XYZ file of C-alpha atoms in Angstrom:
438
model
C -38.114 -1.333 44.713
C -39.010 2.094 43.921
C -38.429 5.000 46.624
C -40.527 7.519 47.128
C -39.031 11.043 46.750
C -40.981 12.530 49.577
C -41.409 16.346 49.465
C -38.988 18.073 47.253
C -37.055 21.411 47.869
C -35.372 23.500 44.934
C -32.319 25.969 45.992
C -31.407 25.671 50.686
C -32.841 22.139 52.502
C -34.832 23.447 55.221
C -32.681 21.612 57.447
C -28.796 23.536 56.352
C -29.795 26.953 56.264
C -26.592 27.970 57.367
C -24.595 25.674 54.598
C -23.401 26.953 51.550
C -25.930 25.820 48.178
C -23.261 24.376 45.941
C -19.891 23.090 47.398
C -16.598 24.183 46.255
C -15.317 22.132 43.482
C -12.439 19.524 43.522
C -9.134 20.893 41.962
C -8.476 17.519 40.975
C -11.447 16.961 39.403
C -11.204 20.038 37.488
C -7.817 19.447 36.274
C -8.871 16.005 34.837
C -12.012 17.302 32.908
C -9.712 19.677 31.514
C -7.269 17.267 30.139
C -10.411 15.135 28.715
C -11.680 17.950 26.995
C -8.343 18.721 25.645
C -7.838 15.454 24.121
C -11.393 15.364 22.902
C -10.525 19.402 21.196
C -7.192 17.368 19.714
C -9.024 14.308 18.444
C -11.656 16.484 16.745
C -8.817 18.351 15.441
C -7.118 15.528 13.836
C -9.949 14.028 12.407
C -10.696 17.691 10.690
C -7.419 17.562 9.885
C -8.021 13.983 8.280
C -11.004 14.678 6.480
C -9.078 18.301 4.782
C -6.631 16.003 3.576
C -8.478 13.036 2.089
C -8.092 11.818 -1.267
C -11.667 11.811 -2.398
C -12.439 10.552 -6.130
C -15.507 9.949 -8.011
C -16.457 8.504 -11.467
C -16.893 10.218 -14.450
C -17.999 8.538 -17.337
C -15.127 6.202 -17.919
C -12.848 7.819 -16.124
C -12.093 8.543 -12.561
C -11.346 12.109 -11.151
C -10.357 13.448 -8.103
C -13.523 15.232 -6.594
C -12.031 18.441 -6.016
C -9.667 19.260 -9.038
C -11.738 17.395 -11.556
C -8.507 15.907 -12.658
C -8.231 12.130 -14.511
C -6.458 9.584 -11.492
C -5.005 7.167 -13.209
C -4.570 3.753 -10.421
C -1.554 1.685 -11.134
C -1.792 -0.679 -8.728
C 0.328 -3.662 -6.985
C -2.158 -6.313 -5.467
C -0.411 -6.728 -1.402
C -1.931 -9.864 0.119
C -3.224 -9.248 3.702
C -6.289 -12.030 3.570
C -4.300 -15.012 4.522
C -4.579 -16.836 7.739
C -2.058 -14.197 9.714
C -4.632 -11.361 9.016
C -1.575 -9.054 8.387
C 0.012 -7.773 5.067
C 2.843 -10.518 3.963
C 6.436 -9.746 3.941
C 6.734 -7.929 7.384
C 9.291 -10.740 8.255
C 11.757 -10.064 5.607
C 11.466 -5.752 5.507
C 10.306 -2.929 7.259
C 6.705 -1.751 5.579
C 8.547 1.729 5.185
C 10.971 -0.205 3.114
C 8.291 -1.837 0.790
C 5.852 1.105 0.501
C 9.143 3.205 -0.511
C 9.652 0.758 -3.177
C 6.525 1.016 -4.538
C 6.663 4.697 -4.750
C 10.236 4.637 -6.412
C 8.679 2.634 -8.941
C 5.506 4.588 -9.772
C 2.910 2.511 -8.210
C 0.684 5.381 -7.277
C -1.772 2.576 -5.632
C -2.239 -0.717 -3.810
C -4.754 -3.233 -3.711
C -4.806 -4.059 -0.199
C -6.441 -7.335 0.103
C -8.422 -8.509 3.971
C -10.691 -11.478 5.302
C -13.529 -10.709 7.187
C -12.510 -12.498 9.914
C -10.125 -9.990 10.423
C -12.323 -7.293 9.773
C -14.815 -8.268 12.599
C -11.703 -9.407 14.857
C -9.768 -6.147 14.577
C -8.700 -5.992 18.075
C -6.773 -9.250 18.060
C -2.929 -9.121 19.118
C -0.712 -10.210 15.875
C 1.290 -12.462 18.394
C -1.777 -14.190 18.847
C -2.738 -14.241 15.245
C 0.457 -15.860 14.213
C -0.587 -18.488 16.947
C -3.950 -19.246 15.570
C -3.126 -19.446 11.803
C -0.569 -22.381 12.782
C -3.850 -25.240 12.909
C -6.061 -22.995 10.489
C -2.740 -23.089 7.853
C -1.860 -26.811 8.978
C 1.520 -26.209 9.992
C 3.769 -25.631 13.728
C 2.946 -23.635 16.046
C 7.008 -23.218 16.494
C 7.290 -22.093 12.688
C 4.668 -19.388 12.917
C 6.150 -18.287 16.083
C 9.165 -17.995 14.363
C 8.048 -15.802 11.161
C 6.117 -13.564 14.307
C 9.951 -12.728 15.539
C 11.361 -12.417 12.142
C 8.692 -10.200 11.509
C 9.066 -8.429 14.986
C 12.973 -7.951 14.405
C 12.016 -6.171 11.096
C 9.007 -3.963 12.563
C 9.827 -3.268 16.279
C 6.504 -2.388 16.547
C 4.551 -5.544 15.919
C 5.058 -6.741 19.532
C 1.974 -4.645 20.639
C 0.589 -4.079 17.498
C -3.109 -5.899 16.816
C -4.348 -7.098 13.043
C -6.247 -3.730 12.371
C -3.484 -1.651 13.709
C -1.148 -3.346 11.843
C -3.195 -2.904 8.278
C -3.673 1.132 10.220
C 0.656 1.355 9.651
C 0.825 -0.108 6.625
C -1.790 2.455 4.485
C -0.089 5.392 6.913
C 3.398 4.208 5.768
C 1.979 4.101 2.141
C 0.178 7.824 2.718
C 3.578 9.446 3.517
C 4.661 8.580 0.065
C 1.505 9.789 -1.562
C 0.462 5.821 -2.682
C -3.287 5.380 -2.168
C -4.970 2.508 -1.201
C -8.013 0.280 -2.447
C -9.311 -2.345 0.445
C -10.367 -5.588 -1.270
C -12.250 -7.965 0.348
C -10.426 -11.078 -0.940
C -12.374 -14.044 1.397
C -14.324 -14.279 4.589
C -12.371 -17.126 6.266
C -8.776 -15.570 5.986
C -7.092 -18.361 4.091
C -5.739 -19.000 0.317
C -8.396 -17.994 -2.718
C -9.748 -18.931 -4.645
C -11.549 -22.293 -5.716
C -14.989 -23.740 -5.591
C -14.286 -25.503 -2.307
C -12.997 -23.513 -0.016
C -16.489 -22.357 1.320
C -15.441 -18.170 -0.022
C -17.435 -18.181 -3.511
C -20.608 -17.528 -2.873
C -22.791 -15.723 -0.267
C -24.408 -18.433 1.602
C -27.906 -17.032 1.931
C -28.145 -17.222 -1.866
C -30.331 -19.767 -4.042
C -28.686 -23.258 -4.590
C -26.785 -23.067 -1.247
C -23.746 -25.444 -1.572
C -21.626 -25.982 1.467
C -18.165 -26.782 -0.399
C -18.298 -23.343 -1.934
C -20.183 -21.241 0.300
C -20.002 -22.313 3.827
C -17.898 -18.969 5.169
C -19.918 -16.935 3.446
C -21.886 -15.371 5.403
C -23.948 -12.389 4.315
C -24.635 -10.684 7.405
C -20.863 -10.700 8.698
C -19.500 -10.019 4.966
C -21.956 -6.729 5.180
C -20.865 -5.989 8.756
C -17.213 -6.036 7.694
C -17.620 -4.254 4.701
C -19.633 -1.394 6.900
C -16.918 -1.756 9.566
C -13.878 -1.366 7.101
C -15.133 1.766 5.414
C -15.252 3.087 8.847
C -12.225 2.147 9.416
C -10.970 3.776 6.022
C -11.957 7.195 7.825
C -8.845 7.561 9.578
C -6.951 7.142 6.354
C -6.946 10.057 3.627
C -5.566 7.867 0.996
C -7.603 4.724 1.632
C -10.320 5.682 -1.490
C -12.051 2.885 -2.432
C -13.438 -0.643 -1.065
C -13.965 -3.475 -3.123
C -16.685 -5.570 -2.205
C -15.693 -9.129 -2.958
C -12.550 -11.204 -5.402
C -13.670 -13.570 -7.587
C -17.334 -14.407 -6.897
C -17.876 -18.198 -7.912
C -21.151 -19.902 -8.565
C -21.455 -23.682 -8.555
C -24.283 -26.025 -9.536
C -27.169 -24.206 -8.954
C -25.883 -21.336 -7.598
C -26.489 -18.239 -9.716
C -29.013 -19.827 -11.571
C -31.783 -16.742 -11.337
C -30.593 -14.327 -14.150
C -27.679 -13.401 -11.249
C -30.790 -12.184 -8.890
C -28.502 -12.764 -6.229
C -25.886 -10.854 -7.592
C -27.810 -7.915 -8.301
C -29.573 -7.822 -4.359
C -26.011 -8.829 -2.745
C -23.971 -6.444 -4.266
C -26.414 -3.621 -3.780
C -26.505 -4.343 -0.240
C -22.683 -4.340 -0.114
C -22.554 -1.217 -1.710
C -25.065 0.161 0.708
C -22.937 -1.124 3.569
C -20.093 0.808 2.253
C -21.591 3.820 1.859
C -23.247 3.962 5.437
C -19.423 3.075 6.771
C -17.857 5.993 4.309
C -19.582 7.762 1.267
C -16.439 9.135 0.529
C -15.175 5.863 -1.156
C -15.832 4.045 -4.190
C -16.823 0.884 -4.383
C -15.509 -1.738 -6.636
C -17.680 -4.539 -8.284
C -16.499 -7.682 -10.268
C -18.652 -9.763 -11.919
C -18.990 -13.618 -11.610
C -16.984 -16.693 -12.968
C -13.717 -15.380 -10.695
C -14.280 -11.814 -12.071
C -13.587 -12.766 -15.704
C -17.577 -11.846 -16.902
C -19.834 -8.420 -16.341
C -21.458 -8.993 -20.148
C -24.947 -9.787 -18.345
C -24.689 -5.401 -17.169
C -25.349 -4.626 -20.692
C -28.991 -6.128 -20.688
C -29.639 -4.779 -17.030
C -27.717 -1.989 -15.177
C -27.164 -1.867 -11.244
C -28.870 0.779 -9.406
C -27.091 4.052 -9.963
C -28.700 6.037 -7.170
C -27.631 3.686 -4.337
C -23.166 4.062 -5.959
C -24.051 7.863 -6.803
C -20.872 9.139 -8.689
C -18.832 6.098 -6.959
C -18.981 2.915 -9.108
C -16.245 1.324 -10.470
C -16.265 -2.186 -12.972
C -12.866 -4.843 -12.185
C -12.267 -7.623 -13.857
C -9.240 -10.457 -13.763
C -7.427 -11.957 -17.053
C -4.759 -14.669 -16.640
C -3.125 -17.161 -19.220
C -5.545 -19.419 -18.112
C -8.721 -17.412 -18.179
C -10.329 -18.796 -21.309
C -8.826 -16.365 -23.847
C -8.412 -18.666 -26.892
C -5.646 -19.526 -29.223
C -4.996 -15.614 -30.837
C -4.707 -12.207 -29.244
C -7.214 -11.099 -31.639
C -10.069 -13.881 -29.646
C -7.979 -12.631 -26.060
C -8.616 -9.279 -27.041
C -12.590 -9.680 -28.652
C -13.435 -12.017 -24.975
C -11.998 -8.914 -22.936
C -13.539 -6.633 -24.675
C -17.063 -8.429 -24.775
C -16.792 -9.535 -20.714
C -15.784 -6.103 -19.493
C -14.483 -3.700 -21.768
C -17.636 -2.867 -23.367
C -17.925 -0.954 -20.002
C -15.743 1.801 -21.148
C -17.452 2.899 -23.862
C -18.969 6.269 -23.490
C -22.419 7.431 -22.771
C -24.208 4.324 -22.101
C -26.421 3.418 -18.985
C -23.403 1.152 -17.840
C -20.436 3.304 -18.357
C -17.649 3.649 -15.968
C -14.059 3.174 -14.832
C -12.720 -0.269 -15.329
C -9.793 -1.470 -13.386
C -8.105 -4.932 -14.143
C -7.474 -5.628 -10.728
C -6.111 -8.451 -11.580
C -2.977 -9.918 -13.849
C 0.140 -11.826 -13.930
C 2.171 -14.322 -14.799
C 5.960 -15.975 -13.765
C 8.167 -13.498 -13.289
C 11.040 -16.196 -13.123
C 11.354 -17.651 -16.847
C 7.955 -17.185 -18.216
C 6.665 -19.648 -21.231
C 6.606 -18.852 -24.639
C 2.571 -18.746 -24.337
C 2.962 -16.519 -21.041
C 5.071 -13.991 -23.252
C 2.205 -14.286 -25.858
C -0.644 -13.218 -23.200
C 1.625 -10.451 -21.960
C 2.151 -9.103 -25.003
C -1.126 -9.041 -26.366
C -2.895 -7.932 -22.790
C -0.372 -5.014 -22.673
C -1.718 -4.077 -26.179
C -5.070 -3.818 -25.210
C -4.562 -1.928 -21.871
C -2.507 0.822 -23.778
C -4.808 0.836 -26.493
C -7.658 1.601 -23.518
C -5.650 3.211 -20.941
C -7.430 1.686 -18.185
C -6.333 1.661 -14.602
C -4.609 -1.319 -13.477
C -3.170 -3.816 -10.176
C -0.972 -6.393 -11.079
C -0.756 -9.842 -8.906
C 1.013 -9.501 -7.108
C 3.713 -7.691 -4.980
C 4.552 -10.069 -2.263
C 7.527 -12.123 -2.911
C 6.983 -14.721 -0.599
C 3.643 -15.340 1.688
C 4.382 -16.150 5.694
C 1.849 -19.191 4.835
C 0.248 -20.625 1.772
C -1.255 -23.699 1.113
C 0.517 -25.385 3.875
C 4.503 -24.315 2.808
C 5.885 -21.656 5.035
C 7.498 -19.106 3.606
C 6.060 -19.956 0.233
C 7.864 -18.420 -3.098
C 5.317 -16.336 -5.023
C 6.659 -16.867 -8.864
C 4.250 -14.144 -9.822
C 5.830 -11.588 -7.159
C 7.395 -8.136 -8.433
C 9.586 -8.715 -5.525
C 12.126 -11.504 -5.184
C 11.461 -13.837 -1.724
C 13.005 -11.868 0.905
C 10.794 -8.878 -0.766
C 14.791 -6.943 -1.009
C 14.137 -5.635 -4.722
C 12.926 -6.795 -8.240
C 12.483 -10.261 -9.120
C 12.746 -9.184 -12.800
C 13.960 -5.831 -13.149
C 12.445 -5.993 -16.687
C 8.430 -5.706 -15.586
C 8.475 -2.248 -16.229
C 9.468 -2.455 -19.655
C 7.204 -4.857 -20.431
C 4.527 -2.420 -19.505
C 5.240 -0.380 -22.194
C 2.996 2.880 -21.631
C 0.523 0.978 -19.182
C 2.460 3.120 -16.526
C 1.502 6.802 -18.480
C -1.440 8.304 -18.958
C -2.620 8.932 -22.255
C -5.861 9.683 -22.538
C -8.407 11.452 -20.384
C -11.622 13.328 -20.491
């Protein structure tokens, strides 16, 4: 119920004529809106502070610049797994993540691929000692064995033990700042688990034509756009976070994608959007469809400049196994005609093209492994595109159901102490330079 105010009197109450109009104030209270506006002045400060020092680039053509020299960037990437039922970056039990991002620096990665799930993303406040709980049913193995790698990984990085999943991925990219390695956030899944395969309810959004629950049943489009929104947010904080891609290895099956990629088109311009309301600062990264192997169908109908501005940047994936034929010359002619078109200049489509995605056994590798490297390493030098290789982690707390479980493909051997083959950079040849520019 409503009171009524009665008369009203502005400046002495008729009935205190004698009292004083405004008491005296409380010292204590003083004191304490002092120190709040102090903190406030020093937030405000560091977040100036943050934005002076950002890393912003933008796209150029075929090339990407920073936005403030005008400068060709050149991203040499290692893809670091943090998507996987823990919801942290792998390896934290065996180093230090000032040990690994060291490493990576040493050995002229200027850039990682930082890979989440959108469950984390829209979790972010959840301790990692109760992450490491939860992925024990979601990976199918012991509680006890998770709760192990969580001590292993405490003993190595005191300050897990009141650390939560966002804060964790927060060290990581500041750990990777102080040695001047930037950082591309890849949305790898939506439930944080293994990728990628046609049943595992990540490949397609799930609002799309030809809904199919094997493939698309975690896939939700509203809480893939909130994440997105909510990770470039995030990516605020961080001066050398400076790009966001939107989703790995989008997967059609049956009837999905059956609309001229109409879906495609609308989804990913939404993502982008999200991005862009979260941080315009960043580009955004877009793959194509059939696991990121094909963006052909762009040179018959371009996405919507206006809504990337000078932000856009083409990926694509190429493995042994990724349809390349019998020669290099038919690996070379499918790369070129499924993505590397994209570079060429002046054309409604043009822009940077990263192959965020390569690899192959880093323990023994086959005679038809050696062939693929060889003639894929041609073709990047030949381009001088940027690059992230698959993958850095040596080892994976949980995969597939193995704890612990050996990454062949790692740059780093399993307890993530140094090389697994010394010889990677070598094989590179002059993938690591840059040799062209604008």
């Amino acid at each position: 119920m409503l009171r009524s105010p009665g008369r009203m009197f502005f400046g002495r109450s008729p009935d205190s004529s004698n009292e004083p109009l405004f008491s005296s104030p409380d010292p204590l209270l003083l004191s304490q809106m002092l120190l709040e506006a102090m903190m406030l002045s020093h937030l405000i400060f560091l977040l100036l502070i943050h934005a002076a020092n950002a890393i912003v680039l933008r796209s150029s053509g075929r090339w990407i610049l920073d936005a403030s020299t005008g400068q060709r960037v050149k991203l040499r990437c290692a893809n670091w797994a943090g998507h996987q039922e823990a919801s942290i970056p792998e390896g934290l039990q065996h180093q230090p993540v000032a040990n690994i991002a060291q490493w990576l620096s040493t050995n002229r990665f200027n850039c990682v691929r930082l890979t989440f799930s959108i469950d984390m993303a829209l979790n972010p406040n959840q301790r990692v000692s109760d992450s490491f709980t939860a992925a024990a049913s979601a990976a199918g193995v012991s509680t006890s064995s998770m709760q192990n790698l969580y001590t292993q990984a405490v003993s190595k990085n005191s300050w897990l033990s009141s650390a939560t999943t966002r804060g964790t991925f927060a060290r990581v990219i500041q750990e990777l700042e102080a040695r001047n390695v930037m950082v591309i956030l890849d949305n790898h899944v939506s439930r944080a688990s293994w990728c990628c395969g046609t049943s595992d309810g990540n490949g397609w959004w799930a609002s799309a034509s030809g809904y199919n629950a094997g493939n698309s049943r975690f896939f939700d489009t509203n809480n893939w756009l909130s994440g997105l929104r909510s990770m470039a947010s995030f990516a605020q904080s961080h001066p050398n976070v400076v790009g966001i891609s939107l989703r790995n290895e989008l997967r059609a099956v049956g009837s999905q994608d059956g609309n001229g990629h109409a879906d495609w088109y609308n989804f990913v311009t939404q993502g982008a959007r999200a991005v862009r309301e979260g941080n315009s600062n960043l580009l955004v990264v877009v793959g194509g469809v059939s696991y990121a192997l094909d963006l052909s169908f762009i040179y018959n109908k371009m996405l919507d400049r206006n809504v990337f501005g000078d932000k856009l940047v083409w990926e694509f994936h190429n493995y042994q196994w990724s349809g390349i034929g019998n020669t290099c010359a038919s690996h070379q002619k499918m790369m070129g005609d499924r993505a590397g078109y994209l570079l060429v200049q002046n054309k409604t489509y043009t822009g940077p093209l990263i192959l965020s995605e390569y690899g192959w056994a880093q323990n023994n590798p086959t005679a038809a492994e050696n062939a693929y490297v060889s003639c894929l390493v041609q073709y990047m030098e030949n381009n001088d595109a940027e690059w992230a290789y698959w993958a850095l982690q040596g080892s994976y707390y949980v995969r597939e159901g193995r704890v612990n479980f050996d990454e062949t493909f790692g740059l780093l051997n399993n307890d993530w102490s140094g090389w697994r083959n010394s010889s990677f950079p070598r094989t590179l040849g002059k993938m690591f330079d840059v040799t062209q520019g604008p």
